Amino acid sequence: MMSMMKPTRKLLFVLCPMLVLGFIYYSSGKLHLHVWGQKPEPVVDTLLTVGRIVGSELAAEAQPCLRKSRGTVNPPTLGPDCRQEEYVGRATSIQKSSVMSDGRKIVRTKNVYDKQGFLLKLDGKLPPELVYKYGNLSEGACKPGYAAAKMTAIYPKFMKPAPMFLDRNFKRLGKVSNYMPPFGFKTQERIIDTILSATKNFGLGPELDSLSCKKCIIVGNGGILANKSLGSRIDEYDVVVRLNEAPVSGFGKDVGTKTTIRITYPEGAIQKPERYEKDSLFVFSAFKPQDFKWLRQMVFKEKLRGTEGFWKSVAQHVPREPSEMRILNPYFIQEAAFQFIGLPLNNGLMGKGNIPTLGTVAITMALHNCDEVAVAGFGYDMNTPHAPLHYYETVKMSAIKESWTHNISKEKEFLRKLVKANVITDLTHGI
Ligand SMILES: *[C@@H]1O[C@H](CO)[C@@H](O)[C@H](O)[C@H]1NC(C)=O
Ligand SMILES: *[C@@H]1O[C@H](CO)[C@@H](O)[C@H](O)[C@H]1NC(C)=O
Ligand SMILES: *[C@@H]1O[C@H](CO)[C@@H](O)[C@H](O)[C@H]1NC(C)=O
């Protein structure tokens, strides 16, 4: 057919669509400005795409970075020519689309997720499906799957399964096998095998492991716990997690008396053998490769030889049976650092400001392994420099130094998201 046309008609055939395209381009630009000028949106990054409802190719052209994502909570999938930066910058989900009287279709996309992948607009409301699911439970009853469901609602990438402790199959944990400590166990496989062959236990114990719903509380060491008489409330939780050498004896009224697990790294371990409490699990969290060697010496009751590589003195002896010792899954350090907080990857190696604090690691563990998660004793109030830093010492807040390893402010941003969305409950309101 084309070959039979006169050259002028051929030219018209080419010109016509170009004019149409030109007009649409021009009007879309105007519309863009118009909408922006008229109603400034409080959204960080609003992207408007305009296309013609007839002529789907053009519509597709107008939004090269998006594929259909309507009606899903997940971030949209990317078009073929979309680079990762564009996705991060625009992280979108189509919110609204409207058809104008002249047939133009306006699709408004909003940046609903932040750089880390958390919903920008957080509130504590329960999604309707959860209102129904928990509707018949009595006040205060444990809500199965609550923390994970709330977490998934604000962070769709969340995948719940991640064992609390390493067990004999630990080498199958793909996400941690390729990272060096603290983000994984690479180079430490043999020593871990040796340790696990002695500990032989990999859970919380028969009673807790068989609970169909577990409420956990992470007790931080903050001075904010002092004089609040929260002890009896803390003791009501099924699992009470304490960190490093934080004492219980003598502080029961404020911090409770029960300890289910105590998570520790070598420099933080209780040094006086008589201060170890009975009936708690000694849970080891490694931050450096040499930490595993220390643990092996503690498990096998060997004499500690050489303490180089530690940044302060370490316990010489841990008076617990191997069956009461566990190794915390390093995935929680990795996930907290790189996924949740967004600390520098540094090729997957420990570096400036990329190590999460033990408290945040413990919260991350609980999100994966508890049905409900609470915290107490977290957060420093920098406006009160004379308040005590820890509940058990007189060291003042003002003594806190710039940390090389942690990024307290970025970490706090993450914890605030969890509190704001009611994923976790903060009993002392310090976060
Ligand atoms: C709650 O109780 C009502 C009435 O007994 C029942 O119809 C409903 O299915 C229950 N909902 C759930 C989620 O169990
Ligand atoms: C807690 O109360 C005791 C005794 O009244 C007091 O000495 C101490 O300073 C208080 N601590 C804080 C952090 O308020
Ligand atoms: C913490 O993160 C912020 C923002 O990324 C950065 O500016 C700051 O230097 C970091 N602090 C440390 C101690 O790494």
mmCIF file of C-alpha atoms in Angstrom, residues 153-417:
data_model
loop_
_atom_site.group_PDB
_atom_site.id
_atom_site.type_symbol
_atom_site.label_atom_id
_atom_site.label_comp_id
_atom_site.label_asym_id
_atom_site.label_seq_id
_atom_site.Cartn_x
_atom_site.Cartn_y
_atom_site.Cartn_z
ATOM 1 C CA ALA A 153 2.632 -3.726 56.633
ATOM 2 C CA ILE A 154 5.260 -0.956 56.838
ATOM 3 C CA TYR A 155 8.150 -2.888 55.261
ATOM 4 C CA PRO A 156 6.902 -5.257 52.550
ATOM 5 C CA LYS A 157 10.347 -6.847 52.052
ATOM 6 C CA PHE A 158 10.233 -8.388 55.541
ATOM 7 C CA MET A 159 10.642 -12.175 55.544
ATOM 8 C CA LYS A 160 9.957 -13.649 58.941
ATOM 9 C CA PRO A 161 11.857 -16.954 58.946
ATOM 10 C CA ALA A 162 15.320 -16.550 60.485
ATOM 11 C CA PRO A 163 16.353 -18.846 63.322
ATOM 12 C CA MET A 164 17.343 -17.203 66.601
ATOM 13 C CA PHE A 165 20.449 -19.314 67.130
ATOM 14 C CA LEU A 166 22.898 -21.185 64.905
ATOM 15 C CA ASP A 167 22.319 -24.942 64.796
ATOM 16 C CA ARG A 168 24.135 -27.844 63.144
ATOM 17 C CA ASN A 169 22.728 -26.830 59.748
ATOM 18 C CA PHE A 170 24.040 -23.287 60.006
ATOM 19 C CA LYS A 171 26.067 -23.540 56.785
ATOM 20 C CA ARG A 172 22.807 -23.647 54.848
ATOM 21 C CA LEU A 173 21.958 -20.114 55.955
ATOM 22 C CA GLY A 174 22.817 -18.531 52.622
ATOM 23 C CA LYS A 175 22.532 -14.903 53.656
ATOM 24 C CA VAL A 176 25.253 -15.130 56.287
ATOM 25 C CA SER A 177 27.628 -17.692 54.796
ATOM 26 C CA ASN A 178 29.326 -15.168 52.519
ATOM 27 C CA TYR A 179 29.968 -12.438 55.061
ATOM 28 C CA MET A 180 32.777 -12.164 57.590
ATOM 29 C CA PRO A 181 31.862 -11.382 61.204
ATOM 30 C CA PRO A 182 29.956 -9.472 62.379
ATOM 31 C CA PHE A 183 27.648 -9.800 59.354
ATOM 32 C CA GLY A 184 28.150 -13.530 58.848
ATOM 33 C CA PHE A 185 30.360 -16.439 59.869
ATOM 34 C CA LYS A 186 32.682 -16.824 56.879
ATOM 35 C CA THR A 187 36.150 -18.150 57.940
ATOM 36 C CA GLN A 188 34.707 -19.334 61.292
ATOM 37 C CA GLU A 189 32.865 -22.466 60.135
ATOM 38 C CA ARG A 190 35.197 -25.008 61.756
ATOM 39 C CA ILE A 191 35.319 -23.349 65.139
ATOM 40 C CA ILE A 192 31.505 -22.985 65.126
ATOM 41 C CA ASP A 193 31.151 -26.691 64.305
ATOM 42 C CA THR A 194 33.347 -27.486 67.299
ATOM 43 C CA ILE A 195 31.346 -25.212 69.613
ATOM 44 C CA LEU A 196 27.961 -26.548 68.472
ATOM 45 C CA SER A 197 29.111 -30.137 68.921
ATOM 46 C CA ALA A 198 29.503 -29.289 72.614
ATOM 47 C CA THR A 199 26.439 -27.099 73.175
ATOM 48 C CA LYS A 200 24.075 -29.593 71.474
ATOM 49 C CA ASN A 201 21.020 -27.366 72.147
ATOM 50 C CA PHE A 202 19.762 -24.791 69.676
ATOM 51 C CA GLY A 203 16.442 -23.480 70.951
ATOM 52 C CA LEU A 204 14.978 -21.603 73.912
ATOM 53 C CA GLY A 205 14.098 -24.849 75.691
ATOM 54 C CA PRO A 206 11.088 -27.189 75.426
ATOM 55 C CA GLU A 207 8.654 -25.011 77.351
ATOM 56 C CA LEU A 208 9.189 -21.792 75.406
ATOM 57 C CA ASP A 209 9.703 -23.522 72.065
ATOM 58 C CA SER A 210 6.280 -25.141 72.362
ATOM 59 C CA LEU A 211 4.398 -21.888 73.079
ATOM 60 C CA SER A 212 2.087 -20.980 70.221
ATOM 61 C CA CYS A 213 2.427 -17.287 70.991
ATOM 62 C CA LYS A 214 5.385 -15.584 72.649
ATOM 63 C CA LYS A 215 5.649 -12.077 74.050
ATOM 64 C CA CYS A 216 9.215 -10.841 74.275
ATOM 65 C CA ILE A 217 10.772 -7.815 75.893
ATOM 66 C CA ILE A 218 14.248 -6.445 75.245
ATOM 67 C CA VAL A 219 15.522 -4.656 78.330
ATOM 68 C CA GLY A 220 18.050 -1.996 77.383
ATOM 69 C CA ASN A 221 20.515 -0.597 79.880
ATOM 70 C CA GLY A 222 19.414 3.037 79.764
ATOM 71 C CA GLY A 223 19.127 5.242 82.833
ATOM 72 C CA ILE A 224 15.583 5.914 81.691
ATOM 73 C CA LEU A 225 14.618 2.630 83.429
ATOM 74 C CA ALA A 226 15.521 3.972 86.872
ATOM 75 C CA ASN A 227 12.745 4.690 89.369
ATOM 76 C CA LYS A 228 9.885 3.674 87.063
ATOM 77 C CA SER A 229 8.973 0.481 88.963
ATOM 78 C CA LEU A 230 8.501 -1.499 85.760
ATOM 79 C CA GLY A 231 10.014 -4.694 87.177
ATOM 80 C CA SER A 232 6.795 -6.647 87.632
ATOM 81 C CA ARG A 233 5.558 -5.667 84.164
ATOM 82 C CA ILE A 234 8.832 -6.814 82.605
ATOM 83 C CA ASP A 235 8.656 -10.158 84.419
ATOM 84 C CA GLU A 236 5.264 -10.881 82.842
ATOM 85 C CA TYR A 237 6.820 -11.380 79.402
ATOM 86 C CA ASP A 238 7.447 -14.943 78.212
ATOM 87 C CA VAL A 239 10.943 -14.063 77.050
ATOM 88 C CA VAL A 240 13.020 -11.424 78.847
ATOM 89 C CA VAL A 241 16.156 -10.471 76.919
ATOM 90 C CA ARG A 242 18.988 -8.653 78.701
ATOM 91 C CA LEU A 243 22.204 -7.311 77.263
ATOM 92 C CA ASN A 244 25.817 -7.669 78.344
ATOM 93 C CA GLU A 245 26.500 -7.135 82.037
ATOM 94 C CA ALA A 246 23.272 -5.285 82.923
ATOM 95 C CA PRO A 247 22.563 -6.399 86.507
ATOM 96 C CA VAL A 248 19.303 -7.710 87.896
ATOM 97 C CA SER A 249 20.189 -8.294 91.524
ATOM 98 C CA GLY A 250 19.394 -5.180 93.532
ATOM 99 C CA PHE A 251 17.420 -3.579 90.690
ATOM 100 C CA GLY A 252 14.432 -5.924 90.602
ATOM 101 C CA LYS A 253 11.839 -3.252 91.330
ATOM 102 C CA ASP A 254 12.767 -1.316 88.184
ATOM 103 C CA VAL A 255 14.103 -3.963 85.791
ATOM 104 C CA GLY A 256 12.504 -7.214 86.941
ATOM 105 C CA THR A 257 14.118 -10.417 88.124
ATOM 106 C CA LYS A 258 13.598 -12.778 85.212
ATOM 107 C CA THR A 259 16.222 -13.301 82.508
ATOM 108 C CA THR A 260 15.455 -15.741 79.707
ATOM 109 C CA ILE A 261 18.447 -14.907 77.578
ATOM 110 C CA ARG A 262 21.405 -12.623 78.027
ATOM 111 C CA ILE A 263 23.070 -11.590 74.785
ATOM 112 C CA THR A 264 26.728 -10.777 75.121
ATOM 113 C CA TYR A 265 29.940 -10.111 73.221
ATOM 114 C CA PRO A 266 33.292 -10.859 74.924
ATOM 115 C CA GLU A 267 33.991 -7.318 76.162
ATOM 116 C CA GLY A 268 30.463 -7.014 77.516
ATOM 117 C CA ALA A 269 30.274 -10.341 79.352
ATOM 118 C CA ILE A 270 29.829 -10.369 83.115
ATOM 119 C CA GLN A 271 33.294 -10.781 84.601
ATOM 120 C CA LYS A 272 32.476 -11.873 88.162
ATOM 121 C CA PRO A 273 31.352 -15.534 88.060
ATOM 122 C CA GLU A 274 29.013 -15.065 91.065
ATOM 123 C CA ARG A 275 27.036 -12.436 89.162
ATOM 124 C CA TYR A 276 25.800 -14.884 86.489
ATOM 125 C CA GLU A 277 22.139 -15.703 87.083
ATOM 126 C CA LYS A 278 20.810 -19.241 86.956
ATOM 127 C CA ASP A 279 18.098 -20.282 84.501
ATOM 128 C CA SER A 280 19.151 -18.016 81.685
ATOM 129 C CA LEU A 281 20.784 -18.801 78.386
ATOM 130 C CA PHE A 282 24.180 -17.321 77.660
ATOM 131 C CA VAL A 283 23.786 -16.078 74.094
ATOM 132 C CA PHE A 284 26.909 -15.096 72.291
ATOM 133 C CA SER A 285 26.962 -12.416 69.601
ATOM 134 C CA ALA A 286 30.206 -12.173 67.647
ATOM 135 C CA PHE A 287 31.459 -8.881 66.287
ATOM 136 C CA LYS A 288 35.030 -9.853 65.359
ATOM 137 C CA PRO A 289 36.557 -13.114 64.094
ATOM 138 C CA GLN A 290 38.584 -13.586 67.302
ATOM 139 C CA ASP A 291 35.359 -13.484 69.343
ATOM 140 C CA PHE A 292 34.605 -17.067 68.258
ATOM 141 C CA LYS A 293 37.944 -18.235 69.619
ATOM 142 C CA TRP A 294 37.059 -16.656 72.970
ATOM 143 C CA LEU A 295 33.717 -18.449 72.953
ATOM 144 C CA ARG A 296 35.366 -21.800 72.260
ATOM 145 C CA GLN A 297 37.634 -21.250 75.253
ATOM 146 C CA MET A 298 34.626 -20.378 77.417
ATOM 147 C CA VAL A 299 32.605 -23.386 76.239
ATOM 148 C CA PHE A 300 35.460 -25.850 76.761
ATOM 149 C CA LYS A 301 36.575 -24.136 79.995
ATOM 150 C CA GLU A 302 40.036 -23.569 78.612
ATOM 151 C CA LYS A 303 42.416 -21.071 80.066
ATOM 152 C CA LEU A 304 42.148 -17.819 78.160
ATOM 153 C CA ARG A 305 45.420 -17.234 76.324
ATOM 154 C CA GLY A 306 46.102 -13.859 74.814
ATOM 155 C CA THR A 307 43.597 -11.057 74.903
ATOM 156 C CA GLU A 308 44.879 -9.020 71.981
ATOM 157 C CA GLY A 309 42.208 -7.761 69.636
ATOM 158 C CA PHE A 310 39.729 -6.966 72.391
ATOM 159 C CA TRP A 311 39.004 -3.337 73.105
ATOM 160 C CA LYS A 312 38.724 -3.847 76.851
ATOM 161 C CA SER A 313 39.234 -6.634 79.346
ATOM 162 C CA VAL A 314 37.118 -9.727 78.834
ATOM 163 C CA ALA A 315 35.708 -12.403 81.122
ATOM 164 C CA GLN A 316 38.181 -15.207 81.881
ATOM 165 C CA HIS A 317 35.506 -17.723 82.681
ATOM 166 C CA VAL A 318 31.791 -18.108 81.969
ATOM 167 C CA PRO A 319 30.233 -20.316 84.658
ATOM 168 C CA ARG A 320 27.594 -21.901 82.426
ATOM 169 C CA GLU A 321 27.270 -25.403 81.018
ATOM 170 C CA PRO A 322 27.780 -25.749 77.244
ATOM 171 C CA SER A 323 24.093 -26.800 77.004
ATOM 172 C CA GLU A 324 23.149 -23.330 78.318
ATOM 173 C CA MET A 325 25.133 -21.515 75.617
ATOM 174 C CA ARG A 326 23.960 -20.385 72.180
ATOM 175 C CA ILE A 327 25.323 -18.492 69.196
ATOM 176 C CA LEU A 328 23.077 -15.688 67.961
ATOM 177 C CA ASN A 329 22.368 -15.855 64.231
ATOM 178 C CA PRO A 330 24.583 -13.108 62.716
ATOM 179 C CA TYR A 331 21.863 -12.405 60.184
ATOM 180 C CA PHE A 332 20.265 -9.993 62.650
ATOM 181 C CA ILE A 333 23.402 -7.818 62.650
ATOM 182 C CA GLN A 334 23.510 -7.866 58.859
ATOM 183 C CA GLU A 335 19.822 -7.124 58.399
ATOM 184 C CA ALA A 336 19.745 -4.357 61.021
ATOM 185 C CA ALA A 337 22.832 -2.669 59.539
ATOM 186 C CA PHE A 338 22.192 -2.855 55.825
ATOM 187 C CA GLN A 339 18.446 -3.335 55.383
ATOM 188 C CA PHE A 340 16.775 -1.620 58.310
ATOM 189 C CA ILE A 341 19.126 1.216 59.309
ATOM 190 C CA GLY A 342 20.965 1.702 56.008
ATOM 191 C CA LEU A 343 24.524 1.807 57.334
ATOM 192 C CA PRO A 344 27.427 1.827 54.839
ATOM 193 C CA LEU A 345 27.991 -1.592 53.269
ATOM 194 C CA ASN A 346 31.808 -1.173 53.154
ATOM 195 C CA ASN A 347 32.088 -4.324 51.005
ATOM 196 C CA GLY A 348 30.381 -6.283 53.756
ATOM 197 C CA LEU A 349 33.186 -5.617 56.217
ATOM 198 C CA MET A 350 33.170 -3.867 59.572
ATOM 199 C CA GLY A 351 33.913 -0.187 59.005
ATOM 200 C CA LYS A 352 33.283 3.300 60.284
ATOM 201 C CA GLY A 353 29.766 3.667 61.621
ATOM 202 C CA ASN A 354 28.338 0.437 60.213
ATOM 203 C CA ILE A 355 27.824 -1.702 63.322
ATOM 204 C CA PRO A 356 24.367 -1.653 64.921
ATOM 205 C CA THR A 357 24.199 -1.590 68.712
ATOM 206 C CA LEU A 358 23.456 -4.843 70.495
ATOM 207 C CA GLY A 359 20.032 -3.520 71.543
ATOM 208 C CA THR A 360 18.927 -3.006 67.960
ATOM 209 C CA VAL A 361 20.325 -6.417 67.017
ATOM 210 C CA ALA A 362 18.203 -7.948 69.794
ATOM 211 C CA ILE A 363 15.076 -6.133 68.575
ATOM 212 C CA THR A 364 15.741 -7.416 65.053
ATOM 213 C CA MET A 365 16.031 -10.949 66.418
ATOM 214 C CA ALA A 366 12.728 -10.538 68.253
ATOM 215 C CA LEU A 367 10.874 -9.314 65.158
ATOM 216 C CA HIS A 368 11.692 -12.663 63.553
ATOM 217 C CA ASN A 369 11.136 -14.898 66.570
ATOM 218 C CA CYS A 370 8.468 -13.374 68.807
ATOM 219 C CA ASP A 371 4.761 -12.734 68.276
ATOM 220 C CA GLU A 372 4.785 -9.496 70.233
ATOM 221 C CA VAL A 373 7.811 -7.331 70.934
ATOM 222 C CA ALA A 374 8.285 -4.704 73.651
ATOM 223 C CA VAL A 375 11.317 -2.739 74.730
ATOM 224 C CA ALA A 376 12.277 -0.804 77.860
ATOM 225 C CA GLY A 377 15.364 1.200 78.796
ATOM 226 C CA PHE A 378 16.139 2.338 75.253
ATOM 227 C CA GLY A 379 17.084 5.820 74.138
ATOM 228 C CA TYR A 380 19.165 8.609 75.468
ATOM 229 C CA ASP A 381 17.720 11.999 76.113
ATOM 230 C CA MET A 382 20.536 14.343 75.137
ATOM 231 C CA ASN A 383 18.623 17.252 76.679
ATOM 232 C CA THR A 384 19.353 15.900 80.134
ATOM 233 C CA PRO A 385 23.152 15.500 80.197
ATOM 234 C CA HIS A 386 23.161 14.979 83.964
ATOM 235 C CA ALA A 387 20.793 12.037 83.925
ATOM 236 C CA PRO A 388 22.490 8.644 84.342
ATOM 237 C CA LEU A 389 23.552 6.867 81.162
ATOM 238 C CA HIS A 390 22.861 3.398 82.570
ATOM 239 C CA TYR A 391 20.396 2.381 85.247
ATOM 240 C CA TYR A 392 23.143 0.665 87.243
ATOM 241 C CA GLU A 393 25.937 3.250 87.195
ATOM 242 C CA THR A 394 26.430 6.881 88.070
ATOM 243 C CA VAL A 395 28.160 7.680 84.765
ATOM 244 C CA LYS A 396 26.333 10.651 83.313
ATOM 245 C CA MET A 397 24.840 10.939 79.878
ATOM 246 C CA SER A 398 27.334 13.677 79.053
ATOM 247 C CA ALA A 399 30.067 11.006 79.143
ATOM 248 C CA ILE A 400 28.784 9.486 75.914
ATOM 249 C CA LYS A 401 31.414 9.863 73.232
ATOM 250 C CA GLU A 402 31.234 10.087 69.471
ATOM 251 C CA SER A 403 31.143 6.467 68.498
ATOM 252 C CA TRP A 404 33.322 5.184 65.681
ATOM 253 C CA THR A 405 31.437 1.949 65.247
ATOM 254 C CA HIS A 406 27.797 2.929 65.746
ATOM 255 C CA ASN A 407 25.601 5.540 64.161
ATOM 256 C CA ILE A 408 23.228 6.293 67.014
ATOM 257 C CA SER A 409 21.165 8.902 65.168
ATOM 258 C CA LYS A 410 20.512 6.725 62.120
ATOM 259 C CA GLU A 411 19.716 3.804 64.364
ATOM 260 C CA LYS A 412 17.237 5.895 66.289
ATOM 261 C CA GLU A 413 15.469 6.844 63.042
ATOM 262 C CA PHE A 414 14.859 3.153 62.426
ATOM 263 C CA LEU A 415 13.650 2.426 65.952
ATOM 264 C CA ARG A 416 11.291 5.405 65.800
ATOM 265 C CA LYS A 417 9.623 3.913 62.727
#
